[in-house]
Amino acid sequence: MTIGAFSIVDSTLREGEQFAYARFTTKDKQDIARALDAFGVEYIELSSPASSPISMQDTKLLLDLGLRAKIVPHLRCDRKDISLALDSGVRVIHMMFGTSAQLQMFSHGKTIDYIAARAAEMTRFCKDEGCEVRFSGEDAFRSRTEDLDRVFDAVVEAGVDRIGLPDTVGRATPFEVHDVVSRFRKRYPGIQIEFHCHNDTGCAIANAWAALEAGATHIDTTVLGIGERNGITPLGGLIARLYAVDRSLVAKYDLKQLKPLDELVAAKVGISIPFNNPLTSPTAFFHRAGIHTNAILRAPESYEIFNLDDFGLTRTLDRAHRLIGKNVIKSRAAELGLTLSEDILYEVTWEIKTMSDQERLTPEFVDALLREAAAGRFRSSMHFTQEGSTIPNSLHKEK
Ligand code: HCA
Ligand code: CU
């Protein structure tokens, strides 16, 4: 199936609040909400106003920002919690109730009949208040199909706009997600389907993709994937996945806002952007091997699937390692405005390789070496050891 219209429900301020290192202040939440809105996510999910007095206060303050994104609280299926949320002024409600045997037994102790009746009643209550309503069967991927059908039939009958299928414990495979979402897509043709995927086995992006291919209309993300345990589908990772298949799928978002957004949330939770984070990791476009940089210099798409300009990102070609090739040295010399013969370029390249077998070189050292060579002071036999070099020692080693 081709991917149709979809929305991103960003849950950095809800699922992300459950991340071990997150402790958002009101200002943090405002900053993050603004940055998410600037990127263009369609929904910003918040922790329940019933969680704490500040949670209630912040729901109102975030609504007051007047963002394009819909502000939506995440609630238990409970009339008091819903009423409190409605008092804050929200007009989209996300509710959930555990539908798996595990959660029935060890979390809330309720039967499927009770859950269906309660979910339908609360859905009607919200619809009567004029709200957009989503109901999730928490732990859907460990819930029995007949139990999900029973509960979702009841909320669909009650007028729900969207059903939610969370892989709460991150155990689903992409094929399984595709099967389950496809089945509900057929069962409830006019109803939106939201998918929320934990990353316990590293499948959160692949599973979100599978859900979209099967007809999901809403995908939950958080910035950098932060959330309970090791988190959920990362916003940037999902964008990377979609862009790589078809750029037009993400044309509605301001892609240049992704890096500042990832940096903002990383700073707010006190982490660095992980090295293996798609797109915005500091090493995401770092190329070293001479064979690669040679091709990259001719055509970046040889080893990159993203047009970096679209994201406001830049690449780094290593020039201070034994695996580099002559082309990167030649290109660097040109960037520095230096003219060197092919022979000298070859010798300088070999010098860098030989030296970097012995010590860790810096890019600045390579630049200094190129300047020395351009000034006619290159003597390869010296190997520019620290003792023999006219280049300051401080440039030899990475600090
Ligand atoms: C939670 C669990 C949840 C809910 C997702 C949803 C999950 O923290 O309440 O409401 O769709 O992973 O099941 O995040
Ligand atoms: Cu979750």
Tab-separated table of C-alpha atoms and ligand atoms in Angstrom:
chain	number	residue	atom	x	y	z
A	1	MET	CA	0.000	0.000	0.000
A	2	THR	CA	1.290	3.483	-0.712
A	3	ILE	CA	1.503	5.866	2.189
A	4	GLY	CA	-1.402	8.269	2.431
A	5	ALA	CA	-1.932	11.405	4.473
A	6	PHE	CA	-0.543	11.043	7.977
A	7	SER	CA	0.103	13.177	11.043
A	8	ILE	CA	2.856	13.121	13.627
A	9	VAL	CA	1.794	13.020	17.246
A	10	ASP	CA	4.874	14.155	19.099
A	11	SER	CA	4.926	12.902	22.665
A	12	THR	CA	8.215	14.412	23.897
A	13	LEU	CA	6.225	16.260	26.566
A	14	ARG	CA	4.345	13.107	27.633
A	15	GLU	CA	6.174	9.855	26.796
A	16	GLY	CA	9.403	11.896	26.907
A	17	GLU	CA	8.561	13.085	30.435
A	18	GLN	CA	8.794	9.423	31.435
A	19	PHE	CA	12.437	9.289	30.241
A	20	ALA	CA	14.903	8.679	33.072
A	21	TYR	CA	16.737	11.993	32.642
A	22	ALA	CA	13.763	14.235	31.861
A	23	ARG	CA	12.575	16.778	34.394
A	24	PHE	CA	11.020	19.517	32.315
A	25	THR	CA	10.356	22.950	33.800
A	26	THR	CA	7.490	25.048	32.500
A	27	LYS	CA	9.958	27.003	30.389
A	28	ASP	CA	11.462	23.774	29.022
A	29	LYS	CA	8.006	22.661	27.936
A	30	GLN	CA	7.280	26.011	26.290
A	31	ASP	CA	10.629	25.995	24.465
A	32	ILE	CA	10.149	22.417	23.278
A	33	ALA	CA	6.533	22.992	22.225
A	34	ARG	CA	7.543	26.051	20.196
A	35	ALA	CA	10.376	24.142	18.528
A	36	LEU	CA	8.077	21.212	17.705
A	37	ASP	CA	5.572	23.653	16.261
A	38	ALA	CA	8.277	25.343	14.187
A	39	PHE	CA	9.191	21.930	12.774
A	40	GLY	CA	5.518	21.344	12.025
A	41	VAL	CA	4.315	18.301	13.970
A	42	GLU	CA	0.536	18.175	13.913
A	43	TYR	CA	-0.032	17.183	17.560
A	44	ILE	CA	1.841	17.820	20.802
A	45	GLU	CA	0.896	15.299	23.473
A	46	LEU	CA	1.164	16.295	27.149
A	47	SER	CA	1.118	14.406	30.406
A	48	SER	CA	-2.269	14.341	32.060
A	49	PRO	CA	-3.302	17.576	33.818
A	50	ALA	CA	-4.352	15.222	36.640
A	51	SER	CA	-0.689	14.200	37.187
A	52	SER	CA	0.204	17.244	39.291
A	53	PRO	CA	-0.766	20.895	39.851
A	54	ILE	CA	2.041	22.073	37.548
A	55	SER	CA	0.893	19.663	34.831
A	56	MET	CA	-2.523	21.323	34.936
A	57	GLN	CA	-1.040	24.815	34.925
A	58	ASP	CA	1.332	23.966	32.051
A	59	THR	CA	-1.464	22.550	29.891
A	60	LYS	CA	-3.123	25.964	30.019
A	61	LEU	CA	0.137	27.815	29.400
A	62	LEU	CA	0.941	25.657	26.379
A	63	LEU	CA	-2.538	26.229	24.975
A	64	ASP	CA	-1.956	29.960	25.487
A	65	LEU	CA	1.059	29.821	23.144
A	66	GLY	CA	-1.461	29.650	20.300
A	67	LEU	CA	0.540	27.094	18.321
A	68	ARG	CA	-0.561	25.527	15.043
A	69	ALA	CA	-0.113	22.052	16.544
A	70	LYS	CA	-3.024	20.588	18.469
A	71	ILE	CA	-2.317	20.308	22.187
A	72	VAL	CA	-3.553	16.969	23.471
A	73	PRO	CA	-3.399	15.543	26.989
A	74	HIS	CA	-2.848	11.827	27.598
A	75	LEU	CA	-5.409	10.527	30.065
A	76	ARG	CA	-6.645	7.538	31.922
A	77	CYS	CA	-10.149	6.549	30.913
A	78	ASP	CA	-11.576	8.434	33.837
A	79	ARG	CA	-14.329	11.052	33.992
A	80	LYS	CA	-12.533	13.174	36.630
A	81	ASP	CA	-9.289	13.258	34.633
A	82	ILE	CA	-11.169	14.105	31.466
A	83	SER	CA	-13.175	16.876	33.145
A	84	LEU	CA	-9.994	18.390	34.524
A	85	ALA	CA	-8.430	18.312	31.064
A	86	LEU	CA	-11.507	19.909	29.529
A	87	ASP	CA	-11.304	22.667	32.172
A	88	SER	CA	-7.826	23.500	30.896
A	89	GLY	CA	-9.334	24.220	27.489
A	90	VAL	CA	-8.056	21.294	25.369
A	91	ARG	CA	-10.289	20.043	22.597
A	92	VAL	CA	-8.464	16.834	21.669
A	93	ILE	CA	-8.419	13.959	24.152
A	94	HIS	CA	-6.161	10.903	24.166
A	95	MET	CA	-7.367	8.113	26.451
A	96	MET	CA	-6.024	4.649	27.048
A	97	PHE	CA	-6.843	1.491	28.957
A	98	GLY	CA	-4.685	-1.644	29.189
A	99	THR	CA	-6.221	-4.446	27.143
A	100	SER	CA	-3.612	-7.214	27.501
A	101	ALA	CA	-3.947	-10.076	29.977
A	102	GLN	CA	-0.770	-8.854	31.676
A	103	LEU	CA	-2.166	-5.387	32.327
A	104	GLN	CA	-5.610	-6.714	33.199
A	105	MET	CA	-4.022	-8.951	35.801
A	106	PHE	CA	-1.193	-6.842	37.189
A	107	SER	CA	-2.184	-3.253	36.488
A	108	HIS	CA	-5.880	-2.444	36.787
A	109	GLY	CA	-7.686	-5.749	37.387
A	110	LYS	CA	-10.646	-4.952	35.102
A	111	THR	CA	-12.463	-7.269	32.692
A	112	ILE	CA	-12.681	-6.644	28.958
A	113	ASP	CA	-16.438	-6.015	29.275
A	114	TYR	CA	-15.768	-3.357	31.883
A	115	ILE	CA	-13.022	-1.746	29.747
A	116	ALA	CA	-15.268	-1.706	26.652
A	117	ALA	CA	-18.168	-0.166	28.563
A	118	ARG	CA	-16.004	2.430	30.301
A	119	ALA	CA	-14.105	3.359	27.116
A	120	ALA	CA	-17.357	3.787	25.171
A	121	GLU	CA	-18.897	5.880	27.952
A	122	MET	CA	-15.866	8.189	28.140
A	123	THR	CA	-15.708	8.453	24.364
A	124	ARG	CA	-19.350	9.600	24.294
A	125	PHE	CA	-18.659	12.045	27.096
A	126	CYS	CA	-15.774	13.629	25.152
A	127	LYS	CA	-17.681	13.652	21.871
A	128	ASP	CA	-20.620	15.377	23.602
A	129	GLU	CA	-18.103	18.049	24.676
A	130	GLY	CA	-17.185	18.508	20.999
A	131	CYS	CA	-13.722	16.947	21.275
A	132	GLU	CA	-11.598	14.963	18.853
A	133	VAL	CA	-11.104	11.643	20.661
A	134	ARG	CA	-8.530	8.908	20.474
A	135	PHE	CA	-8.772	5.698	22.453
A	136	SER	CA	-5.770	3.337	22.790
A	137	GLY	CA	-5.734	-0.272	23.911
A	138	GLU	CA	-2.538	-0.146	25.936
A	139	ASP	CA	-0.267	-3.139	25.234
A	140	ALA	CA	-2.297	-3.824	22.074
A	141	PHE	CA	0.358	-6.108	20.614
A	142	ARG	CA	0.029	-8.531	23.536
A	143	SER	CA	-3.758	-8.221	23.638
A	144	ARG	CA	-6.027	-10.939	22.259
A	145	THR	CA	-7.531	-9.997	18.914
A	146	GLU	CA	-11.058	-10.658	20.143
A	147	ASP	CA	-10.477	-8.402	23.157
A	148	LEU	CA	-9.217	-5.546	20.963
A	149	ASP	CA	-12.191	-6.031	18.638
A	150	ARG	CA	-14.599	-5.953	21.565
A	151	VAL	CA	-13.152	-2.720	22.982
A	152	PHE	CA	-12.565	-0.927	19.675
A	153	ASP	CA	-16.015	-1.914	18.352
A	154	ALA	CA	-17.463	-0.234	21.436
A	155	VAL	CA	-15.518	3.024	21.037
A	156	VAL	CA	-16.110	3.159	17.290
A	157	GLU	CA	-19.819	2.729	17.956
A	158	ALA	CA	-19.528	5.588	20.497
A	159	GLY	CA	-18.060	7.880	17.830
A	160	VAL	CA	-14.304	7.745	18.457
A	161	ASP	CA	-12.201	9.547	15.840
A	162	ARG	CA	-9.109	7.413	16.210
A	163	ILE	CA	-8.027	4.131	17.735
A	164	GLY	CA	-4.525	3.762	19.155
A	165	LEU	CA	-2.370	0.663	18.805
A	166	PRO	CA	0.634	0.944	21.111
A	167	ASP	CA	3.420	-1.616	21.135
A	168	THR	CA	3.893	-0.786	24.796
A	169	VAL	CA	6.703	-3.233	25.504
A	170	GLY	CA	8.443	-2.955	22.126
A	171	ARG	CA	8.099	-6.583	21.100
A	172	ALA	CA	6.340	-6.338	17.734
A	173	THR	CA	8.060	-7.068	14.433
A	174	PRO	CA	7.458	-4.960	11.311
A	175	PHE	CA	5.478	-7.755	9.613
A	176	GLU	CA	3.311	-8.193	12.682
A	177	VAL	CA	2.644	-4.454	12.852
A	178	HIS	CA	1.713	-4.498	9.190
A	179	ASP	CA	-0.713	-7.389	9.729
A	180	VAL	CA	-2.387	-5.889	12.783
A	181	VAL	CA	-2.741	-2.387	11.355
A	182	SER	CA	-3.998	-3.761	8.012
A	183	ARG	CA	-6.629	-5.772	9.808
A	184	PHE	CA	-7.960	-2.749	11.724
A	185	ARG	CA	-7.687	-0.609	8.589
A	186	LYS	CA	-10.193	-2.984	6.940
A	187	ARG	CA	-12.368	-3.393	9.992
A	188	TYR	CA	-12.825	0.367	10.600
A	189	PRO	CA	-12.541	2.049	7.194
A	190	GLY	CA	-13.422	5.618	8.222
A	191	ILE	CA	-11.526	5.642	11.518
A	192	GLN	CA	-8.039	7.041	12.024
A	193	ILE	CA	-5.373	4.669	13.348
A	194	GLU	CA	-2.528	5.817	15.592
A	195	PHE	CA	0.578	3.705	16.185
A	196	HIS	CA	2.970	4.078	19.106
A	197	CYS	CA	6.062	1.939	19.235
A	198	HIS	CA	8.617	1.328	21.944
A	199	ASN	CA	12.181	0.677	20.902
A	200	ASP	CA	13.187	-2.211	23.164
A	201	THR	CA	14.465	-4.249	20.223
A	202	GLY	CA	15.509	-1.317	18.019
A	203	CYS	CA	12.515	-1.766	15.689
A	204	ALA	CA	10.640	1.448	16.494
A	205	ILE	CA	11.357	3.235	13.203
A	206	ALA	CA	10.836	0.132	11.069
A	207	ASN	CA	7.600	-0.628	12.879
A	208	ALA	CA	6.321	2.930	12.429
A	209	TRP	CA	7.084	2.622	8.735
A	210	ALA	CA	5.251	-0.712	8.561
A	211	ALA	CA	2.245	0.875	10.300
A	212	LEU	CA	2.154	3.708	7.754
A	213	GLU	CA	2.410	1.265	4.872
A	214	ALA	CA	-0.531	-0.641	6.326
A	215	GLY	CA	-2.668	2.491	6.533
A	216	ALA	CA	-1.970	4.080	9.933
A	217	THR	CA	-2.866	7.772	9.883
A	218	HIS	CA	-1.011	8.938	12.997
A	219	ILE	CA	2.461	8.030	14.282
A	220	ASP	CA	3.723	8.798	17.769
A	221	THR	CA	7.271	10.075	18.094
A	222	THR	CA	9.473	11.840	20.590
A	223	VAL	CA	12.501	13.991	19.891
A	224	LEU	CA	15.546	11.674	19.912
A	225	GLY	CA	13.141	8.862	20.821
A	226	ILE	CA	13.228	9.640	24.546
A	227	GLY	CA	10.662	7.846	26.681
A	228	GLU	CA	10.019	5.128	29.210
A	229	ARG	CA	12.934	2.599	29.269
A	230	ASN	CA	14.865	3.142	25.994
A	231	GLY	CA	12.083	5.154	24.418
A	232	ILE	CA	9.963	5.144	21.273
A	233	THR	CA	10.168	6.048	17.566
A	234	PRO	CA	12.454	9.097	17.241
A	235	LEU	CA	11.010	11.996	15.280
A	236	GLY	CA	14.210	12.518	13.276
A	237	GLY	CA	14.534	8.799	12.554
A	238	LEU	CA	11.014	8.629	11.217
A	239	ILE	CA	11.647	11.689	9.058
A	240	ALA	CA	14.847	10.115	7.733
A	241	ARG	CA	12.990	6.880	6.941
A	242	LEU	CA	10.215	8.704	5.076
A	243	TYR	CA	12.525	11.125	3.247
A	244	ALA	CA	14.719	8.314	2.001
A	245	VAL	CA	11.716	6.650	0.383
A	246	ASP	CA	9.987	9.750	-0.968
A	247	ARG	CA	10.937	13.322	-0.096
A	248	SER	CA	7.438	14.563	-0.801
A	249	LEU	CA	6.189	12.614	2.235
A	250	VAL	CA	7.983	15.060	4.549
A	251	ALA	CA	7.781	18.220	2.440
A	252	LYS	CA	5.158	19.592	4.848
A	253	TYR	CA	7.728	19.804	7.664
A	254	ASP	CA	10.453	22.438	8.100
A	255	LEU	CA	13.357	20.006	7.938
A	256	LYS	CA	15.945	22.630	8.847
A	257	GLN	CA	14.349	22.849	12.282
A	258	LEU	CA	15.221	19.241	13.085
A	259	LYS	CA	18.798	19.864	14.207
A	260	PRO	CA	17.952	22.755	16.555
A	261	LEU	CA	15.062	20.670	17.904
A	262	ASP	CA	17.241	17.619	18.599
A	263	GLU	CA	19.910	19.855	20.162
A	264	LEU	CA	17.347	21.627	22.308
A	265	VAL	CA	15.875	18.439	23.749
A	266	ALA	CA	19.309	16.841	24.208
A	267	ALA	CA	20.356	19.899	26.235
A	268	LYS	CA	17.125	19.910	28.250
A	269	VAL	CA	17.620	16.287	29.317
A	270	GLY	CA	21.379	16.603	29.695
A	271	ILE	CA	22.573	14.170	27.018
A	272	SER	CA	24.564	14.444	23.798
A	273	ILE	CA	22.858	13.496	20.561
A	274	PRO	CA	23.783	9.795	20.252
A	275	PHE	CA	26.387	8.987	17.579
A	276	ASN	CA	23.965	6.655	15.808
A	277	ASN	CA	21.039	9.065	15.720
A	278	PRO	CA	19.789	9.509	12.149
A	279	LEU	CA	20.519	12.846	10.464
A	280	THR	CA	21.608	14.992	13.402
A	281	SER	CA	24.252	12.850	15.075
A	282	PRO	CA	27.626	14.619	15.018
A	283	THR	CA	28.993	11.712	12.978
A	284	ALA	CA	25.984	11.184	10.687
A	285	PHE	CA	27.849	12.664	7.704
A	286	PHE	CA	31.449	11.966	8.655
A	287	HIS	CA	33.354	10.140	5.924
A	288	ARG	CA	36.806	8.710	6.326
A	289	ALA	CA	37.825	5.947	3.932
A	290	GLY	CA	39.657	7.296	0.879
A	291	ILE	CA	37.523	5.259	-1.516
A	292	HIS	CA	34.392	6.847	-0.067
A	293	THR	CA	35.620	10.431	0.087
A	294	ASN	CA	36.893	10.162	-3.461
A	295	ALA	CA	33.363	9.366	-4.658
A	296	ILE	CA	31.699	11.832	-2.263
A	297	LEU	CA	33.834	14.645	-3.667
A	298	ARG	CA	32.512	13.848	-7.132
A	299	ALA	CA	28.923	13.114	-6.146
A	300	PRO	CA	27.735	13.127	-2.514
A	301	GLU	CA	24.909	10.728	-3.336
A	302	SER	CA	27.541	8.017	-3.809
A	303	TYR	CA	27.503	7.498	-0.049
A	304	GLU	CA	24.666	9.702	1.224
A	305	ILE	CA	20.925	9.256	0.771
A	306	PHE	CA	19.984	12.723	2.029
A	307	ASN	CA	20.389	16.093	0.376
A	308	LEU	CA	22.071	17.820	3.317
A	309	ASP	CA	20.986	21.288	2.157
A	310	ASP	CA	17.358	20.274	2.726
A	311	PHE	CA	18.180	19.761	6.406
A	312	GLY	CA	20.707	22.580	6.784
A	313	LEU	CA	23.367	19.968	7.603
A	314	THR	CA	26.998	19.663	6.526
A	315	ARG	CA	29.367	16.760	6.019
A	316	THR	CA	32.898	16.231	7.293
A	317	LEU	CA	35.581	14.538	5.237
A	318	ASP	CA	38.352	13.268	7.476
A	319	ARG	CA	41.856	14.297	6.416
A	320	ALA	CA	43.881	13.256	9.442
A	321	HIS	CA	43.818	9.471	9.509
A	322	ARG	CA	45.694	6.589	7.949
A	323	LEU	CA	42.625	5.508	5.959
A	324	ILE	CA	42.302	8.753	3.999
A	325	GLY	CA	43.008	9.076	0.283
A	326	LYS	CA	44.851	11.614	-1.845
A	327	ASN	CA	41.663	13.155	-3.167
A	328	VAL	CA	40.615	14.521	0.189
A	329	ILE	CA	44.048	16.105	0.630
A	330	LYS	CA	43.842	17.595	-2.837
A	331	SER	CA	40.405	18.997	-2.166
A	332	ARG	CA	41.523	20.426	1.185
A	333	ALA	CA	44.542	22.077	-0.440
A	334	ALA	CA	42.193	23.687	-2.963
A	335	GLU	CA	39.906	24.881	-0.141
A	336	LEU	CA	42.945	26.503	1.471
A	337	GLY	CA	43.879	28.111	-1.849
A	338	LEU	CA	47.129	26.133	-2.095
A	339	THR	CA	48.550	24.829	-5.349
A	340	LEU	CA	50.455	21.566	-5.040
A	341	SER	CA	51.690	19.138	-7.659
A	342	GLU	CA	50.204	15.642	-7.832
A	343	ASP	CA	53.540	14.226	-6.656
A	344	ILE	CA	53.640	16.439	-3.605
A	345	LEU	CA	49.999	15.680	-2.854
A	346	TYR	CA	50.818	12.002	-2.998
A	347	GLU	CA	53.789	12.437	-0.681
A	348	VAL	CA	51.843	14.535	1.792
A	349	THR	CA	49.067	11.931	1.806
A	350	TRP	CA	51.566	9.194	2.486
A	351	GLU	CA	53.160	11.307	5.201
A	352	ILE	CA	49.800	11.669	6.936
A	353	LYS	CA	49.170	7.932	6.716
A	354	THR	CA	52.614	7.103	8.085
A	355	MET	CA	52.392	9.594	10.911
A	356	SER	CA	48.883	8.634	11.890
A	357	ASP	CA	50.064	5.051	12.363
A	358	GLN	CA	52.099	6.478	15.235
A	359	GLU	CA	49.985	9.264	16.689
A	360	ARG	CA	46.601	10.905	16.529
A	361	LEU	CA	46.713	13.805	14.084
A	362	THR	CA	44.433	16.812	14.001
A	363	PRO	CA	42.834	18.339	10.895
A	364	GLU	CA	44.713	21.541	11.762
A	365	PHE	CA	47.979	19.655	11.631
A	366	VAL	CA	47.150	18.472	8.132
A	367	ASP	CA	46.403	22.050	7.101
A	368	ALA	CA	49.727	23.185	8.524
A	369	LEU	CA	51.472	20.358	6.687
A	370	LEU	CA	49.848	21.442	3.429
A	371	ARG	CA	50.961	25.041	3.985
A	372	GLU	CA	54.502	23.850	4.652
A	373	ALA	CA	54.382	21.828	1.445
A	374	ALA	CA	53.012	24.772	-0.549
A	375	ALA	CA	55.887	26.867	0.792
A	376	GLY	CA	58.310	24.247	-0.582
A	377	ARG	CA	59.361	23.027	2.863
A	378	PHE	CA	58.047	19.489	2.615
A	379	ARG	CA	60.672	16.791	3.170
A	380	SER	CA	59.017	13.418	3.253
A	381	SER	CA	62.062	11.587	4.614
A	382	MET	CA	61.748	13.613	7.816
A	383	HIS	CA	58.238	12.350	8.235
A	384	PHE	CA	57.686	15.594	10.072
A	385	THR	CA	58.177	13.969	13.418
A	386	GLN	CA	57.380	16.246	16.292
A	387	GLU	CA	61.082	16.888	16.846
A	388	GLY	CA	61.945	17.689	13.243
A	389	SER	CA	58.832	19.605	12.304
A	390	THR	CA	58.430	23.323	11.996
A	391	ILE	CA	54.787	22.746	12.869
A	392	PRO	CA	53.940	23.409	16.523
A	393	ASN	CA	53.598	20.299	18.691
A	394	SER	CA	50.144	21.385	19.774
A	395	LEU	CA	48.796	20.671	16.309
A	396	HIS	CA	49.958	17.071	16.227
A	397	LYS	CA	47.614	15.522	18.703
A	398	GLU	CA	43.859	15.856	19.088
A	399	LYS	CA	43.241	17.515	22.411
B	1	HCA	C1	1.904	4.872	28.981
B	1	HCA	C2	1.865	3.708	28.027
B	1	HCA	C3	1.881	4.110	26.573
B	1	HCA	C4	0.541	4.644	26.109
B	1	HCA	C5	0.428	4.833	24.619
B	1	HCA	C6	-0.933	5.269	24.147
B	1	HCA	C7	2.259	2.826	25.808
B	1	HCA	O1	2.996	5.350	29.291
B	1	HCA	O2	0.830	5.291	29.415
B	1	HCA	O3	-1.680	5.887	24.896
B	1	HCA	O4	-1.261	4.969	22.987
B	1	HCA	O5	3.373	2.699	25.354
B	1	HCA	O6	1.383	1.957	25.733
B	1	HCA	O7	2.896	5.071	26.337
B	2	CU	CU	4.641	4.435	25.418
